[in-house]
Short mmCIF file of C-alpha atoms and ligand atoms in Angstrom, two decimals:
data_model
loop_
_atom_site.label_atom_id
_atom_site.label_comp_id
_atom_site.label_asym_id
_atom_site.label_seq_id
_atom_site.Cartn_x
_atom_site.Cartn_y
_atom_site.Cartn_z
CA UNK A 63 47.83 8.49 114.45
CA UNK A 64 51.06 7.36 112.26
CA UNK A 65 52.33 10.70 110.74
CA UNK A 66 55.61 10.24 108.36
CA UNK A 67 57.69 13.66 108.54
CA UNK A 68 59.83 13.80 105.68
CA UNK A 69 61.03 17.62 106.16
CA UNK A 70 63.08 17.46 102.89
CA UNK A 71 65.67 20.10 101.72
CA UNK A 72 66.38 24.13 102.03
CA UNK A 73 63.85 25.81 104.51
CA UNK A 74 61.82 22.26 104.71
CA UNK A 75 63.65 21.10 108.38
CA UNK A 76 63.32 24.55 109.60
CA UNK A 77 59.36 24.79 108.99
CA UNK A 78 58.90 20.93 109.41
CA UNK A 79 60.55 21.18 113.33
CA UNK A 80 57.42 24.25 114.03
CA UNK A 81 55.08 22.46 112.46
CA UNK A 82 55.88 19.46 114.69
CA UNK A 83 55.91 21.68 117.38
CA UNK A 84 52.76 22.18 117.16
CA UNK A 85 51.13 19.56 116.76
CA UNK A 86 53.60 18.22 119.91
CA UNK A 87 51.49 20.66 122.21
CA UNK A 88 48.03 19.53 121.16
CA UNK A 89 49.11 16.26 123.04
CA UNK A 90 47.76 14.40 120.89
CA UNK A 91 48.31 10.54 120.65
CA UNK A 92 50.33 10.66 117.71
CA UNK A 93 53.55 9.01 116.49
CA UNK A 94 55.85 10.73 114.57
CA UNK A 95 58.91 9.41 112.20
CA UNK A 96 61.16 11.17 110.15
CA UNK A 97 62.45 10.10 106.44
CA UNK A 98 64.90 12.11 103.71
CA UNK A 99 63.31 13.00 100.78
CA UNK A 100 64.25 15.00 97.33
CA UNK A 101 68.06 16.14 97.62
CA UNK A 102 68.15 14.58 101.54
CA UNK A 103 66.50 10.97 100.20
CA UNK A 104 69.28 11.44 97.24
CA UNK A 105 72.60 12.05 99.65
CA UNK A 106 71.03 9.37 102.17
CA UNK A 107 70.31 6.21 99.53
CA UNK A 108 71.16 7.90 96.03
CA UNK A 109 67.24 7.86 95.08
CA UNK A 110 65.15 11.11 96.12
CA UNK A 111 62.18 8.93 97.30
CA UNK A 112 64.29 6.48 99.09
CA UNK A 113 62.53 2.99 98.98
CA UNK A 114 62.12 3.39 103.29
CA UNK A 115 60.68 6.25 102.85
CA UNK A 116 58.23 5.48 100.87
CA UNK A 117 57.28 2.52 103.00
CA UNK A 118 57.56 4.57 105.88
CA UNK A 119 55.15 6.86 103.69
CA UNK A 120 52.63 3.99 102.56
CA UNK A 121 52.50 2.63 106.06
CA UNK A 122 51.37 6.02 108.04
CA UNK A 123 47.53 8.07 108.31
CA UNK A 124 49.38 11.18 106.73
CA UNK A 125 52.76 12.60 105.73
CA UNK A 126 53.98 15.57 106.58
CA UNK A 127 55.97 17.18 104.10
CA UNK A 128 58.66 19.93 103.85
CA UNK A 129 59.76 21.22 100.91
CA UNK A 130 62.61 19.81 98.01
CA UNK A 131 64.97 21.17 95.92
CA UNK A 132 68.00 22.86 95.82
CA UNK A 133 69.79 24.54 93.07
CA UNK A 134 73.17 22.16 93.60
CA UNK A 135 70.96 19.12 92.44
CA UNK A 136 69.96 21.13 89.32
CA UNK A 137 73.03 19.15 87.45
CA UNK A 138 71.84 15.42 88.27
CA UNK A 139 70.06 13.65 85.43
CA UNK A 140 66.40 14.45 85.42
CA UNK A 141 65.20 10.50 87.80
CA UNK A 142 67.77 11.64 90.45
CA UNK A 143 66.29 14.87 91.33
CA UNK A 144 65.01 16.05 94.11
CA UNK A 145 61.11 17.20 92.52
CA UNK A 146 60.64 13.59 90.99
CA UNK A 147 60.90 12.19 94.33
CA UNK A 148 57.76 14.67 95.14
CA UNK A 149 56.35 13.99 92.04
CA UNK A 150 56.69 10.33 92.68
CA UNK A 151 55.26 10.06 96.00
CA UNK A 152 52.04 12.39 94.80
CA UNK A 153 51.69 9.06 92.63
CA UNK A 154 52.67 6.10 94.62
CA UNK A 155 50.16 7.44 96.96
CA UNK A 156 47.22 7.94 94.40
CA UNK A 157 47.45 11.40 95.71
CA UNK A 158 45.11 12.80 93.30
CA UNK A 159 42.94 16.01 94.70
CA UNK A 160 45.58 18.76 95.43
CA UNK A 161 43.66 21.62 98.25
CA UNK A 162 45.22 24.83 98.23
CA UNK A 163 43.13 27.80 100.15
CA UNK A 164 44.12 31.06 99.38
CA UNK A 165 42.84 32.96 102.77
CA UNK A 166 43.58 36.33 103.82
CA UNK A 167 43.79 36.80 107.54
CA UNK A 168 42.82 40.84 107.98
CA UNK A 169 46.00 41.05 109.47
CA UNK A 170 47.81 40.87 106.63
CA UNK A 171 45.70 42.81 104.51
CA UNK A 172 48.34 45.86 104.17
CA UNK A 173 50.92 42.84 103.64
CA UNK A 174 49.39 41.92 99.63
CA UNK A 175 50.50 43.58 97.04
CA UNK A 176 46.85 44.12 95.82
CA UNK A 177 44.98 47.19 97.46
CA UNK A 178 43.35 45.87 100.58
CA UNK A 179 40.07 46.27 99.41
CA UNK A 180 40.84 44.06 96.60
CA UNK A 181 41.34 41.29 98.76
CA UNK A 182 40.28 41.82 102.67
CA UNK A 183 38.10 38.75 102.86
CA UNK A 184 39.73 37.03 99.90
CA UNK A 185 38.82 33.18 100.46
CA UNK A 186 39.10 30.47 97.70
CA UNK A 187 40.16 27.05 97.18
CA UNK A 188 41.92 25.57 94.72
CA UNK A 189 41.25 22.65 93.79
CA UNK A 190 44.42 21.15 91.47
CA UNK A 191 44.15 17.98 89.94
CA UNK A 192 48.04 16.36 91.47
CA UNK A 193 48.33 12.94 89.18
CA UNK A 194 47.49 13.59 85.68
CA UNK A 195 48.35 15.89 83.07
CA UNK A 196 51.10 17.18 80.87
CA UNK A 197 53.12 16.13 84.15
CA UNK A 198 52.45 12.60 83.63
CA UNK A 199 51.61 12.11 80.13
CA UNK A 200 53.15 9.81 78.06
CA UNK A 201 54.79 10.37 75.67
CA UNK A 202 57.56 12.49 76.88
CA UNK A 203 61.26 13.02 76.73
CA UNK A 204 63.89 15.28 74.67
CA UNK A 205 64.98 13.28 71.51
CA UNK A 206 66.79 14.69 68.48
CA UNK A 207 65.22 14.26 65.22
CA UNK A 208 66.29 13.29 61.87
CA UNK A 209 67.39 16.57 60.76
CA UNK A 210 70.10 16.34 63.92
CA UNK A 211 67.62 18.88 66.11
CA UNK A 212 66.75 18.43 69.24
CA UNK A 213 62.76 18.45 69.96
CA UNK A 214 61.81 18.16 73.55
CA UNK A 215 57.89 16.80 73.83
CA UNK A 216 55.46 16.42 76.83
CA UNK A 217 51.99 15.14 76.81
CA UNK A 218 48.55 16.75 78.32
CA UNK A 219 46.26 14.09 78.37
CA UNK A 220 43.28 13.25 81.10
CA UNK A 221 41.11 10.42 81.02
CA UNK A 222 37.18 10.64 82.29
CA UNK A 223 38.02 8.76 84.83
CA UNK A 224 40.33 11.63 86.17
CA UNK A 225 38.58 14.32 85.61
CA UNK A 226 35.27 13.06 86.98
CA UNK A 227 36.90 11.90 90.63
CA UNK A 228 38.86 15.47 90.84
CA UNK A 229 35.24 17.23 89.67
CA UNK A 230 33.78 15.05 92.91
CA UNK A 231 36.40 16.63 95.18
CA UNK A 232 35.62 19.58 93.86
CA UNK A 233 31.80 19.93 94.13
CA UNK A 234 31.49 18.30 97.55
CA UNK A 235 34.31 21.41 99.11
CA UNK A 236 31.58 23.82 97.34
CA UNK A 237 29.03 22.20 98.85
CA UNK A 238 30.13 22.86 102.39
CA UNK A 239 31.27 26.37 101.44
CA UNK A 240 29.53 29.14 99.00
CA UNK A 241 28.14 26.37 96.78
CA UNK A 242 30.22 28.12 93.39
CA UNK A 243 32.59 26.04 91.58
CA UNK A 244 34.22 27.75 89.05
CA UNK A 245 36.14 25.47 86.27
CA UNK A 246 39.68 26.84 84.77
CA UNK A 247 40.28 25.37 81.38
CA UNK A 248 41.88 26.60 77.82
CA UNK A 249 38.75 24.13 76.24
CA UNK A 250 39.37 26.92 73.27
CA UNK A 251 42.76 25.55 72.18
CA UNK A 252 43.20 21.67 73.79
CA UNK A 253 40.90 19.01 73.46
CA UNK A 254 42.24 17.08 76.69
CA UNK A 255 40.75 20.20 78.62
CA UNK A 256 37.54 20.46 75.94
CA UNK A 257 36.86 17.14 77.24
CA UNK A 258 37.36 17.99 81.18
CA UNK A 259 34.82 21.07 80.31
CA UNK A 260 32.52 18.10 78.92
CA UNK A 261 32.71 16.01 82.62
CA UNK A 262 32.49 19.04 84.65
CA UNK A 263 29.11 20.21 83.01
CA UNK A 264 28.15 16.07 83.45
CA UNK A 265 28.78 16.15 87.16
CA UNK A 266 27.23 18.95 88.07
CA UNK A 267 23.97 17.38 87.51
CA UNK A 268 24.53 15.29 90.53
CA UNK A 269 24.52 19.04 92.55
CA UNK A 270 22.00 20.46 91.62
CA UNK A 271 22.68 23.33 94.55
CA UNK A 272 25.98 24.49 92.92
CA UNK A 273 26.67 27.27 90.51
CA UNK A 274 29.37 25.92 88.13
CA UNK A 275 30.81 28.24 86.14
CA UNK A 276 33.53 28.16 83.45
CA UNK A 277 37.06 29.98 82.38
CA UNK A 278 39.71 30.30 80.47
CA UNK A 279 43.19 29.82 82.13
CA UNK A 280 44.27 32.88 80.79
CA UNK A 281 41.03 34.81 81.87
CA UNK A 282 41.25 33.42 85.72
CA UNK A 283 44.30 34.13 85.39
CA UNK A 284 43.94 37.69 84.93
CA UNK A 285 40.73 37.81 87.26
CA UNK A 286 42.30 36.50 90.04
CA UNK A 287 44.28 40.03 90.20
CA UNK A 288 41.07 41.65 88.85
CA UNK A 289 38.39 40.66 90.92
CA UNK A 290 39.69 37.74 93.21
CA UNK A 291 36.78 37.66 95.45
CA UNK A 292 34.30 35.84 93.01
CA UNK A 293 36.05 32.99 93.04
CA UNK A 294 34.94 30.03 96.01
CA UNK A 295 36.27 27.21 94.15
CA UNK A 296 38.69 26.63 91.77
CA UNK A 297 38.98 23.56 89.98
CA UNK A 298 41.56 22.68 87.60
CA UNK A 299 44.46 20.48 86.05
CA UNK A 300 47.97 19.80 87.03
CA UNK A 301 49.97 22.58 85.10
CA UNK A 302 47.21 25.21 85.52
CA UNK A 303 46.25 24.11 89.07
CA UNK A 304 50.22 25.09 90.76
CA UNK A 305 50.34 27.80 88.14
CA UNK A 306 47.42 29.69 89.67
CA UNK A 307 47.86 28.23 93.25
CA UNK A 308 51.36 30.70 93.26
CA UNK A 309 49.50 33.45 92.12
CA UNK A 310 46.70 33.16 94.28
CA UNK A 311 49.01 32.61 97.17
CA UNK A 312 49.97 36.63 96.26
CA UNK A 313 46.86 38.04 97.18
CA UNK A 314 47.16 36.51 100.65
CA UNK A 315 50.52 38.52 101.45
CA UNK A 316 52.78 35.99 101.07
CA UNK A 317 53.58 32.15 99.54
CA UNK A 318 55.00 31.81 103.26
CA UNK A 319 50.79 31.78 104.40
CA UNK A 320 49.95 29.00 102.13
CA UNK A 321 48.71 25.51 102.99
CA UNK A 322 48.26 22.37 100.81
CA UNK A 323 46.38 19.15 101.65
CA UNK A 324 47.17 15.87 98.72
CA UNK A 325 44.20 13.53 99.24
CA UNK A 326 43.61 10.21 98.11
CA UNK A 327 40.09 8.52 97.78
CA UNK A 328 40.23 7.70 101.31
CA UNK A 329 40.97 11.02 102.68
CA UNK A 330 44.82 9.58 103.24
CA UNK A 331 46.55 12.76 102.64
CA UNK A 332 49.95 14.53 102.12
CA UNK A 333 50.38 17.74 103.91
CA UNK A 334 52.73 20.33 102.57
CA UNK A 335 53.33 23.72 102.29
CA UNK A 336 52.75 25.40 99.01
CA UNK A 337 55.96 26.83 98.56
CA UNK A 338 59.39 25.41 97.53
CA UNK A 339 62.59 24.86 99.89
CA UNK A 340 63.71 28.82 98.93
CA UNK A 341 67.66 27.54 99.54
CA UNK A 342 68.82 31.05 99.50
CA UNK A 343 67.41 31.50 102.89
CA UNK A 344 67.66 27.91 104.25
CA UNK A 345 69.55 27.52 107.45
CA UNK A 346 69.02 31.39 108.79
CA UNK A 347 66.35 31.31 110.74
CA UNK A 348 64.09 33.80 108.32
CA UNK A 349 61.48 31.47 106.85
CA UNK A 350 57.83 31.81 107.18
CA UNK A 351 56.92 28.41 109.12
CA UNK A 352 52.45 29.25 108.88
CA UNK A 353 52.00 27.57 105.63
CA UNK A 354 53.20 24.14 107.14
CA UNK A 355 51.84 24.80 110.74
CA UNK A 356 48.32 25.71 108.76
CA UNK A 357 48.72 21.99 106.69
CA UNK A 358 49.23 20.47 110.00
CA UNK A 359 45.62 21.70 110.52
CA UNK A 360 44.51 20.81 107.36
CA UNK A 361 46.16 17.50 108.08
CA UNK A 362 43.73 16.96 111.24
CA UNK A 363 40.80 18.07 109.70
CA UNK A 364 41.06 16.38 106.27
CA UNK A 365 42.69 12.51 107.70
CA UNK A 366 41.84 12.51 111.33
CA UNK A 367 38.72 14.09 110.89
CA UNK A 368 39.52 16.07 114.06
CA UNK A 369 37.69 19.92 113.40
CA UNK A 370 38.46 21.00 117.15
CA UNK A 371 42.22 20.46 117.10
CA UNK A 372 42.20 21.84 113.60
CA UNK A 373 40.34 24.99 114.02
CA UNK A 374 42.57 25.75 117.20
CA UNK A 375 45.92 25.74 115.23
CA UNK A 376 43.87 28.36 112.67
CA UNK A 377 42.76 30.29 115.68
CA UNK A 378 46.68 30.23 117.23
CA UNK A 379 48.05 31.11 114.22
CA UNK A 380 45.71 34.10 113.70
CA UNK A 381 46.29 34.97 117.35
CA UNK A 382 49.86 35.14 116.80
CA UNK A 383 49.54 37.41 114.31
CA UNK A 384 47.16 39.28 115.77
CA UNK A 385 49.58 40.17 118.80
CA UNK A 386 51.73 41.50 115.78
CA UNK A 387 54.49 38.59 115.56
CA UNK A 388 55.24 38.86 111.70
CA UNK A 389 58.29 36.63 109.74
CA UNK A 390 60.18 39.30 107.03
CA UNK A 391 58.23 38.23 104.48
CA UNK A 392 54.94 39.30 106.19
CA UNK A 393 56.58 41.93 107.92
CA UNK A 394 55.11 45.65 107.59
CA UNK A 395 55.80 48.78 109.65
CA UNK A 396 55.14 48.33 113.17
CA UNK A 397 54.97 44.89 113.63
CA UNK A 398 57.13 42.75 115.76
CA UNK A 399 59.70 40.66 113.33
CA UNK A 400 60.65 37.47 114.17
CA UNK A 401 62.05 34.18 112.64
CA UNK A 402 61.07 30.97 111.62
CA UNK A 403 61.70 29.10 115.26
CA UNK A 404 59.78 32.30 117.18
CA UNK A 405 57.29 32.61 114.94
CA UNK A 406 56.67 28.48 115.85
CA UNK A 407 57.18 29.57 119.70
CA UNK A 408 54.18 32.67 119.32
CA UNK A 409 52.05 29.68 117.65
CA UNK A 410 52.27 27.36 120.57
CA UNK A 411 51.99 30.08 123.55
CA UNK A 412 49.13 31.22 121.45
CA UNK A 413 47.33 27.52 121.78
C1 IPM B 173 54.23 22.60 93.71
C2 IPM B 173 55.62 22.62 93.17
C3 IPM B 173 55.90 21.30 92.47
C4 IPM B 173 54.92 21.13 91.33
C5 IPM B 173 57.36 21.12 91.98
C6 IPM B 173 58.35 21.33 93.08
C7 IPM B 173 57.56 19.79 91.30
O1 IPM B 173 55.77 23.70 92.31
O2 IPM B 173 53.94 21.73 94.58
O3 IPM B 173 53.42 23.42 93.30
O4 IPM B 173 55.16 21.64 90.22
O5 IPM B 173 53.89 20.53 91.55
MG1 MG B 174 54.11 25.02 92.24
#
């Protein structure tokens, strides 16, 4: 197994070294190389996604990804920072189906800002479409007009094409789980999502066996607080897709808790943590390292096809917190708080 580790910037070494960790004490046959990417690719070769890294990328089974960003790179033009590099690999790669679960572990229960009963068995997947969308679209840019203004215009646009192989994704993860797929959409107001609605409700005749439902962004978004428990799958576009993924990520306790798996059609994937680099913490030893110990998992389930190995990181990590180990932002009364490298330690003693 080629895995390329491109940890990135802020918190992403940190979390990167215990996810590697990890996988290290499976003792697994796998070969591991790290690349700079985002504000790391840009100090190493001027270019966030450094052309050797994203050979490096192209040429391994998965990558295993960090985080980017920090706010010193905020200044650079827009092609030289460190988020197009991520944006650019999600492409490159044909990294289209974006999974993010949202799963509460009991332990954490007290840890949400929802009332525990609200969420205590909380499990959903998102499914985000990762190539398409008002990210992508053409046209785009900030131009000034003839009246000397300045008008700054993005595109939201989605072929059938795109919406029907994200739809697939979608109703085969249902399929192995509670068989509901519930479509977020503003079909109300845009046509480009009028016209997703339209392939949904055209796929779903191929699965018979699944519920599909429909709703409004702004709706889920306000039932996900609501009621988050009806929800098994989520599928939805770029913009709405890591809009609702962070919000969803609150009713597990923390972003710090949640994975993310970027396939391709082959099941090639991209393994990341949900969460951004958080530079105001980088470098002390406070971040949360599950979210990119629990894509590690999803990494050996989802590419390597390896359920065993992946279902004993899940179990390790719920052991660990189990036997109370807790980073701050997980911490509650009582437990025992640790940092980033101990929480990695409590993982591995716990496999
Ligand atoms: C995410 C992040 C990225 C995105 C940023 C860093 C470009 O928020 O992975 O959700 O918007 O997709
Ligand atoms: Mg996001």
């Amino acid at each position: 197994m080629k895995i390329a580790v491109l940890p990135g910037d802020g918190i992403g070494p940190e979390i990167v070294a215990q996810a590697v960790k990890v996988l290290k004490a499976l003792d697994l046959n796998i070969e591991m190389t790290e690349a700079p990417i985002g504000g790391a690719g840009y100090e190493f070769a001027g270019d966030p996604l450094p052309e050797s890294t994203l050979k490096l990328a192209k040429e391994a089974d998965a990558v295993l990804l960090g985080a980017v960003g920090d706010w010193k790179y905020d200044k650079l033009e827009r092609h030289l920072r460190p988020e197009r590099g991520l944006l650019r690999i999600r492409k490159e790669l044909n990294l289209f189906a974006n999974l993010r679960p949202a799963l509460l572990y009991p332990e954490l229960a007290s840890a949400s800002t929802l009332k525990p009963e609200v969420v205590s068995g909380l499990d959903i997947m998102i499914v985000r479409e990762l190539t398409g969308d008002i990210y992508f679209g053409q046209p785009r840019g900030i131009s000034t007009l003839e009246n000397g203004e300045r008008e700054g215009v993005n595109t939201m646009r989605y072929s059938e094409s795109e919406i029907r192989r994200i739809g697939k994704v979608a109703f085969d993860i249902a399929m192995k789980r509670n068989k509901k797929v519930c479509s977020v959409d503003k079909a109300n107001v845009l046509e480009a999502t009028e016209l997703w609605r339209q392939v949904m409700i055209e796929i779903s005749k191929d699965y018979p066996e699944v519920e599909l439902s429909h709703m409004y962004v702004d709706n889920a978004a306000m039932q996900l607080i609501r009621a988050p428990k009806q929800f098994d799958v989520m599928v939805t576009g770029n913009i709405f897709g890591d809009i609702l993924s962070d919000e969803a990520s609150m009713l597990t306790g923390s972003i710090g808790m949640l994975p993310s798996a970027s396939l391709d059609a082959n099941n090639k994937g991209m393994y990341e943590p949900s969460h951004g680099s958080a530079p105001d913490i980088a470098g002390k030893d406070v971040a949360n390292p599950l979210a990119t110990i629990l894509s590690a998992a999803m990494m050996l389930r989802y590419t390597f096809n390896d359920e065993a190995n992946a279902q004993r990181i899940e179990d390790a990590v719920k052991e660990a917190l189990a036997q109370g180990f807790r980073t701050a932002d997980i911490w509650t009364e009582g437990c025992n708080k640790v940092g980033c490298a101990a929480m990695g330690d409590a993982v591995v003693a716990a496999l």
